[in-house]
Amino acid sequence: EPEVTQTPSHQVTQMGQEVILRCVPISNHLYFYWYRQILGQKVEFLVSFYNNEISEKSEIFDDQFSVERPDGSNFTLKIRSTKLEDSAMYFCASKGRTYEQYFGPGTRLTVT
Amino acid sequence: AQSVTQLDSHVSVSEGTPVLLRCNYSSSYSPSLFWYVQHPNKGLQLLLKYTSAATLVKGINGFEAEFKKSETSFHLTKPSAHMSDAAEYFCVVSLKNTGFQKLVFGTGTRLLVSP
């Protein structure tokens, strides 16, 4: 069964460093998303992406964040200068023509 | 704006007894509703979805949920709990009829299953 994959599973970085979180969505899906879950809090929407552009973003998704689909398979989230409060589990999701989004296993980002 | 309220942060049941996880939603439009499950150190798995077809929807692993518009509820049930059901469950709403739909998550209910 097709699934969304994410790498790395765990990323540790120092404050101020850039990180790139990678996702491979399900191959025939058209809509791509990033969500995050700070430890002990609920899952929050960050950004949606369709047809090579951002379709919606949340207040969290400020200028430090960017997304890209550099080729036909990968979907990346870049944080330019990480802050302590960026520590969270980041989930990628993709969706085809139906309503449900399929999530990857997540990347745990730890900023020290 | 859409939102969901999960009424219990923790639910404890014994193995073999029924499970009820409560969710109320708020939406200006006809919503799509979902339940996702998250096992420890795992990703989010879709359990079931409601998208305006049958109001009683069946999901994986014996779970069901009933959409009640008059009560704005979408409670998750299972007749008999298994130990493997212990996990965090999220009620989720999205605005229907848009391809870009973002999901709005509830705060989650942790289901504890004792032998």
CSV table of N, CA and C in Angstrom, one decimal, chain B:
chain,number,residue,atom,x,y,z
B,1,ALA,N,-15.5,29.8,11.5
B,1,ALA,CA,-14.3,28.9,11.4
B,1,ALA,C,-14.6,27.5,12.0
B,2,GLN,N,-13.9,26.6,11.5
B,2,GLN,CA,-14.1,25.2,12.0
B,2,GLN,C,-13.3,24.9,13.3
B,3,SER,N,-13.9,24.1,14.1
B,3,SER,CA,-13.2,23.7,15.3
B,3,SER,C,-13.8,22.4,15.8
B,4,VAL,N,-13.0,21.6,16.6
B,4,VAL,CA,-13.6,20.4,17.2
B,4,VAL,C,-13.2,20.5,18.7
B,5,THR,N,-14.1,19.9,19.5
B,5,THR,CA,-13.8,19.8,21.0
B,5,THR,C,-13.9,18.4,21.3
B,6,GLN,N,-12.8,17.9,21.9
B,6,GLN,CA,-12.8,16.5,22.4
B,6,GLN,C,-13.0,16.6,23.9
B,7,LEU,N,-14.1,16.0,24.3
B,7,LEU,CA,-14.6,16.3,25.7
B,7,LEU,C,-13.8,15.6,26.8
B,8,ASP,N,-13.0,14.6,26.4
B,8,ASP,CA,-12.2,13.9,27.4
B,8,ASP,C,-10.8,13.9,27.0
B,9,SER,N,-9.9,14.2,27.9
B,9,SER,CA,-8.5,14.1,27.6
B,9,SER,C,-8.0,12.7,27.8
B,10,HIS,N,-8.6,12.0,28.7
B,10,HIS,CA,-8.2,10.6,28.9
B,10,HIS,C,-9.5,9.7,29.1
B,11,VAL,N,-9.5,8.5,28.5
B,11,VAL,CA,-10.5,7.6,28.8
B,11,VAL,C,-9.9,6.3,29.1
B,12,SER,N,-10.4,5.7,30.2
B,12,SER,CA,-9.8,4.4,30.6
B,12,SER,C,-10.9,3.3,30.5
B,13,VAL,N,-10.6,2.2,29.9
B,13,VAL,CA,-11.6,1.1,29.8
B,13,VAL,C,-10.8,-0.2,30.1
B,14,SER,N,-11.6,-1.2,30.3
B,14,SER,CA,-11.0,-2.6,30.5
B,14,SER,C,-11.2,-3.3,29.1
B,15,GLU,N,-10.2,-4.2,28.9
B,15,GLU,CA,-10.3,-5.0,27.6
B,15,GLU,C,-11.6,-5.7,27.6
B,16,GLY,N,-12.2,-5.6,26.4
B,16,GLY,CA,-13.5,-6.3,26.2
B,16,GLY,C,-14.7,-5.4,26.4
B,17,THR,N,-14.5,-4.3,27.0
B,17,THR,CA,-15.7,-3.4,27.2
B,17,THR,C,-15.8,-2.3,26.1
B,18,PRO,N,-16.9,-1.7,26.0
B,18,PRO,CA,-17.1,-0.7,24.9
B,18,PRO,C,-16.3,0.6,25.1
B,19,VAL,N,-16.0,1.2,24.0
B,19,VAL,CA,-15.2,2.4,24.0
B,19,VAL,C,-16.1,3.5,23.4
B,20,LEU,N,-16.1,4.7,24.1
B,20,LEU,CA,-16.8,5.9,23.6
B,20,LEU,C,-15.8,7.1,23.7
B,21,LEU,N,-15.5,7.6,22.6
B,21,LEU,CA,-14.6,8.9,22.6
B,21,LEU,C,-15.5,10.0,22.0
B,22,ARG,N,-15.6,11.1,22.8
B,22,ARG,CA,-16.6,12.1,22.4
B,22,ARG,C,-16.0,13.2,21.6
B,23,CYS,N,-16.7,13.7,20.6
B,23,CYS,CA,-16.2,14.9,19.8
B,23,CYS,C,-17.4,15.7,19.4
B,24,ASN,N,-17.3,17.0,19.6
B,24,ASN,CA,-18.3,18.0,19.1
B,24,ASN,C,-17.6,18.9,18.1
B,25,TYR,N,-18.3,19.3,17.1
B,25,TYR,CA,-17.6,20.1,16.1
B,25,TYR,C,-18.4,21.4,15.9
B,26,SER,N,-17.7,22.4,15.4
B,26,SER,CA,-18.3,23.6,15.0
B,26,SER,C,-17.8,24.0,13.6
B,27,SER,N,-18.8,24.2,12.7
B,27,SER,CA,-18.4,24.6,11.3
B,27,SER,C,-19.5,25.4,10.7
B,28,SER,N,-19.1,26.4,10.0
B,28,SER,CA,-20.0,27.3,9.3
B,28,SER,C,-20.6,26.6,8.0
B,29,TYR,N,-19.9,25.6,7.6
B,29,TYR,CA,-20.3,24.9,6.3
B,29,TYR,C,-20.4,23.5,6.6
B,30,SER,N,-20.9,22.7,5.7
B,30,SER,CA,-21.1,21.3,5.8
B,30,SER,C,-19.7,20.7,5.9
B,31,PRO,N,-19.3,20.1,7.0
B,31,PRO,CA,-18.0,19.7,7.2
B,31,PRO,C,-17.7,18.3,6.8
B,32,SER,N,-16.4,18.0,6.6
B,32,SER,CA,-15.9,16.6,6.6
B,32,SER,C,-15.3,16.4,7.9
B,33,LEU,N,-15.5,15.2,8.4
B,33,LEU,CA,-15.0,14.9,9.8
B,33,LEU,C,-14.2,13.6,9.7
B,34,PHE,N,-13.2,13.5,10.5
B,34,PHE,CA,-12.3,12.4,10.5
B,34,PHE,C,-12.0,12.0,12.0
B,35,TRP,N,-11.6,10.8,12.1
B,35,TRP,CA,-10.9,10.3,13.3
B,35,TRP,C,-9.5,9.8,12.9
B,36,TYR,N,-8.5,10.2,13.5
B,36,TYR,CA,-7.1,9.7,13.3
B,36,TYR,C,-6.6,9.1,14.6
B,37,VAL,N,-5.8,8.1,14.5
B,37,VAL,CA,-5.2,7.5,15.7
B,37,VAL,C,-3.7,7.6,15.6
B,38,GLN,N,-3.1,7.8,16.8
B,38,GLN,CA,-1.6,7.9,16.9
B,38,GLN,C,-1.1,7.0,18.0
B,39,HIS,N,-0.5,6.0,17.5
B,39,HIS,CA,0.2,5.1,18.5
B,39,HIS,C,1.5,5.7,18.9
B,40,PRO,N,2.0,5.3,20.1
B,40,PRO,CA,3.2,5.9,20.6
B,40,PRO,C,4.4,5.8,19.6
B,41,ASN,N,5.0,7.0,19.4
B,41,ASN,CA,6.1,7.1,18.5
B,41,ASN,C,5.8,6.7,17.0
B,42,LYS,N,4.5,6.8,16.7
B,42,LYS,CA,4.1,6.5,15.3
B,42,LYS,C,3.4,7.7,14.7
B,43,GLY,N,3.2,7.7,13.4
B,43,GLY,CA,2.5,8.8,12.7
B,43,GLY,C,1.0,8.7,13.0
B,44,LEU,N,0.3,9.5,12.2
B,44,LEU,CA,-1.2,9.6,12.3
B,44,LEU,C,-1.8,8.7,11.3
B,45,GLN,N,-2.7,7.8,11.7
B,45,GLN,CA,-3.4,6.9,10.9
B,45,GLN,C,-4.8,7.2,10.8
B,46,LEU,N,-5.4,7.2,9.6
B,46,LEU,CA,-6.8,7.5,9.4
B,46,LEU,C,-7.6,6.3,9.9
B,47,LEU,N,-8.6,6.6,10.8
B,47,LEU,CA,-9.5,5.5,11.2
B,47,LEU,C,-10.7,5.4,10.4
B,48,LEU,N,-11.3,6.6,10.2
B,48,LEU,CA,-12.6,6.7,9.4
B,48,LEU,C,-12.8,8.1,9.0
B,49,LYS,N,-13.8,8.3,8.1
B,49,LYS,CA,-14.1,9.6,7.7
B,49,LYS,C,-15.6,9.8,7.4
B,50,TYR,N,-16.2,11.0,7.6
B,50,TYR,CA,-17.5,11.3,7.2
B,50,TYR,C,-17.5,12.4,6.2
B,51,THR,N,-18.2,12.2,5.0
B,51,THR,CA,-18.1,13.3,4.0
B,51,THR,C,-19.5,13.4,3.4
B,52,SER,N,-20.6,13.3,4.2
B,52,SER,CA,-22.0,13.5,3.8
B,52,SER,C,-22.7,12.4,3.2
B,53,ALA,N,-22.1,11.2,3.2
B,53,ALA,CA,-22.8,10.1,2.7
B,53,ALA,C,-23.6,9.5,3.9
B,54,ALA,N,-23.4,8.3,4.2
B,54,ALA,CA,-24.1,7.7,5.4
B,54,ALA,C,-23.6,8.4,6.7
B,55,THR,N,-24.6,8.6,7.6
B,55,THR,CA,-24.2,9.2,8.9
B,55,THR,C,-23.5,8.3,9.8
B,56,LEU,N,-23.7,7.0,9.7
B,56,LEU,CA,-22.9,6.0,10.5
B,56,LEU,C,-21.8,5.5,9.6
B,57,VAL,N,-20.6,5.8,10.0
B,57,VAL,CA,-19.4,5.4,9.2
B,57,VAL,C,-18.6,4.4,9.9
B,58,LYS,N,-18.2,3.4,9.2
B,58,LYS,CA,-17.4,2.3,9.8
B,58,LYS,C,-15.9,2.5,9.3
B,59,GLY,N,-15.0,2.2,10.3
B,59,GLY,CA,-13.6,2.4,10.0
B,59,GLY,C,-12.8,1.1,10.2
B,60,ILE,N,-11.6,1.3,10.3
B,60,ILE,CA,-10.7,0.1,10.5
B,60,ILE,C,-10.8,-0.3,12.0
B,61,ASN,N,-10.4,-1.6,12.2
B,61,ASN,CA,-10.2,-2.1,13.5
B,61,ASN,C,-11.5,-2.1,14.4
B,62,GLY,N,-12.7,-2.2,13.7
B,62,GLY,CA,-13.9,-2.3,14.4
B,62,GLY,C,-14.5,-1.0,14.9
B,63,PHE,N,-13.9,0.2,14.6
B,63,PHE,CA,-14.4,1.5,15.1
B,63,PHE,C,-15.5,2.0,14.2
B,64,GLU,N,-16.4,2.7,14.8
B,64,GLU,CA,-17.5,3.4,14.1
B,64,GLU,C,-17.6,4.8,14.6
B,65,ALA,N,-18.3,5.6,13.8
B,65,ALA,CA,-18.6,7.0,14.3
B,65,ALA,C,-19.9,7.4,13.7
B,66,GLU,N,-20.7,8.1,14.4
B,66,GLU,CA,-22.0,8.6,13.9
B,66,GLU,C,-22.0,10.1,13.9
B,67,PHE,N,-22.4,10.6,12.7
B,67,PHE,CA,-22.5,12.0,12.5
B,67,PHE,C,-23.9,12.5,12.9
B,68,LYS,N,-24.0,13.3,13.9
B,68,LYS,CA,-25.3,13.8,14.3
B,68,LYS,C,-25.3,15.3,14.2
B,69,LYS,N,-26.0,15.8,13.2
B,69,LYS,CA,-26.0,17.2,12.9
B,69,LYS,C,-26.7,18.0,14.0
B,70,SER,N,-27.8,17.4,14.5
B,70,SER,CA,-28.6,18.2,15.5
B,70,SER,C,-27.8,18.4,16.8
B,71,GLU,N,-26.9,17.5,17.0
B,71,GLU,CA,-26.1,17.6,18.3
B,71,GLU,C,-24.7,18.1,17.9
B,72,THR,N,-24.4,18.3,16.7
B,72,THR,CA,-23.0,18.7,16.2
B,72,THR,C,-22.0,17.8,16.9
B,73,SER,N,-22.2,16.5,16.8
B,73,SER,CA,-21.3,15.5,17.4
B,73,SER,C,-20.9,14.5,16.4
B,74,PHE,N,-19.7,13.9,16.7
B,74,PHE,CA,-19.2,12.8,15.8
B,74,PHE,C,-18.4,11.9,16.8
B,75,HIS,N,-19.1,11.2,17.6
B,75,HIS,CA,-18.5,10.3,18.6
B,75,HIS,C,-17.9,9.1,18.0
B,76,LEU,N,-16.8,8.6,18.5
B,76,LEU,CA,-16.2,7.4,18.1
B,76,LEU,C,-16.5,6.2,19.1
B,77,THR,N,-16.9,5.1,18.5
B,77,THR,CA,-17.2,4.0,19.4
B,77,THR,C,-16.6,2.7,18.9
B,78,LYS,N,-16.5,1.7,19.8
B,78,LYS,CA,-16.1,0.4,19.5
B,78,LYS,C,-16.7,-0.5,20.5
B,79,PRO,N,-17.3,-1.6,20.0
B,79,PRO,CA,-18.1,-2.5,21.0
B,79,PRO,C,-17.2,-3.1,22.0
B,80,SER,N,-15.9,-3.5,21.7
B,80,SER,CA,-15.1,-4.2,22.6
B,80,SER,C,-13.7,-3.8,22.4
B,81,ALA,N,-13.1,-3.3,23.4
B,81,ALA,CA,-11.7,-2.7,23.3
B,81,ALA,C,-10.7,-3.9,23.4
B,82,HIS,N,-9.6,-3.7,22.6
B,82,HIS,CA,-8.5,-4.5,22.7
B,82,HIS,C,-7.3,-3.8,23.3
B,83,MET,N,-6.3,-4.5,23.8
B,83,MET,CA,-5.1,-3.8,24.3
B,83,MET,C,-4.4,-3.0,23.3
B,84,SER,N,-4.5,-3.5,22.0
B,84,SER,CA,-3.8,-2.7,21.0
B,84,SER,C,-4.5,-1.4,20.6
B,85,ASP,N,-5.7,-1.2,21.1
B,85,ASP,CA,-6.4,0.1,20.9
B,85,ASP,C,-5.8,1.3,21.7
B,86,ALA,N,-5.0,0.9,22.7
B,86,ALA,CA,-4.4,2.0,23.5
B,86,ALA,C,-3.6,2.9,22.6
B,87,ALA,N,-4.0,4.2,22.6
B,87,ALA,CA,-3.3,5.2,21.7
B,87,ALA,C,-4.0,6.6,21.9
B,88,GLU,N,-3.5,7.5,21.2
B,88,GLU,CA,-4.1,8.9,21.2
B,88,GLU,C,-5.0,9.0,20.0
B,89,TYR,N,-6.2,9.5,20.2
B,89,TYR,CA,-7.2,9.6,19.1
B,89,TYR,C,-7.6,11.1,18.9
B,90,PHE,N,-7.6,11.5,17.7
B,90,PHE,CA,-7.8,12.8,17.3
B,90,PHE,C,-9.1,12.9,16.4
B,91,CYS,N,-10.0,13.8,16.9
B,91,CYS,CA,-11.1,14.2,16.0
B,91,CYS,C,-10.7,15.4,15.2
B,92,VAL,N,-11.1,15.3,13.9
B,92,VAL,CA,-10.5,16.3,13.0
B,92,VAL,C,-11.7,16.8,12.1
B,93,VAL,N,-11.7,18.1,11.8
B,93,VAL,CA,-12.7,18.7,10.9
B,93,VAL,C,-12.0,19.4,9.8
B,94,SER,N,-12.6,19.4,8.6
B,94,SER,CA,-12.1,20.2,7.5
B,94,SER,C,-13.3,20.8,6.8
B,95,LEU,N,-13.1,21.9,6.1
B,95,LEU,CA,-14.1,22.5,5.3
B,95,LEU,C,-14.2,21.6,4.0
B,96,LYS,N,-15.4,21.2,3.7
B,96,LYS,CA,-15.7,20.4,2.5
B,96,LYS,C,-15.7,21.2,1.3
B,97,ASN,N,-15.7,20.6,0.2
B,97,ASN,CA,-15.9,21.2,-1.1
B,97,ASN,C,-14.7,22.2,-1.4
B,98,THR,N,-13.6,21.9,-0.9
B,98,THR,CA,-12.4,22.6,-1.4
B,98,THR,C,-11.3,21.7,-1.4
B,99,GLY,N,-10.5,21.7,-2.5
B,99,GLY,CA,-9.4,20.8,-2.7
B,99,GLY,C,-8.3,21.1,-1.7
B,100,PHE,N,-8.2,22.3,-1.2
B,100,PHE,CA,-7.0,22.7,-0.5
B,100,PHE,C,-7.2,22.4,1.0
B,101,GLN,N,-8.3,21.9,1.4
B,101,GLN,CA,-8.7,21.7,2.8
B,101,GLN,C,-7.5,21.5,3.8
B,102,LYS,N,-7.5,22.4,4.8
B,102,LYS,CA,-6.6,22.2,5.9
B,102,LYS,C,-7.4,21.4,7.0
B,103,LEU,N,-6.7,20.6,7.7
B,103,LEU,CA,-7.4,19.9,8.8
B,103,LEU,C,-7.2,20.7,10.1
B,104,VAL,N,-8.3,20.7,10.9
B,104,VAL,CA,-8.2,21.3,12.2
B,104,VAL,C,-8.4,20.2,13.2
B,105,PHE,N,-7.4,20.0,14.1
B,105,PHE,CA,-7.4,18.9,15.0
B,105,PHE,C,-8.0,19.3,16.4
B,106,GLY,N,-8.6,18.3,17.0
B,106,GLY,CA,-8.9,18.5,18.4
B,106,GLY,C,-7.7,18.2,19.2
B,107,THR,N,-7.8,18.3,20.5
B,107,THR,CA,-6.7,18.2,21.5
B,107,THR,C,-6.3,16.8,21.7
B,108,GLY,N,-7.2,15.9,21.3
B,108,GLY,CA,-6.8,14.5,21.5
B,108,GLY,C,-7.4,13.8,22.7
B,109,THR,N,-7.7,12.5,22.6
B,109,THR,CA,-8.1,11.7,23.8
B,109,THR,C,-7.2,10.5,23.9
B,110,ARG,N,-6.6,10.4,25.0
B,110,ARG,CA,-5.7,9.2,25.2
B,110,ARG,C,-6.6,8.1,25.7
B,111,LEU,N,-6.6,7.0,25.0
B,111,LEU,CA,-7.3,5.8,25.4
B,111,LEU,C,-6.4,4.8,26.1
B,112,LEU,N,-6.7,4.5,27.3
B,112,LEU,CA,-6.0,3.5,28.1
B,112,LEU,C,-6.8,2.3,28.2
B,113,VAL,N,-6.2,1.1,28.0
B,113,VAL,CA,-6.9,-0.1,28.0
B,113,VAL,C,-6.2,-1.0,29.0
B,114,SER,N,-7.0,-1.4,30.0
B,114,SER,CA,-6.4,-2.3,31.0
B,114,SER,C,-6.9,-3.8,30.9
B,115,PRO,N,-6.0,-4.7,31.3
B,115,PRO,CA,-6.4,-6.1,31.1
B,115,PRO,C,-7.6,-6.5,32.0
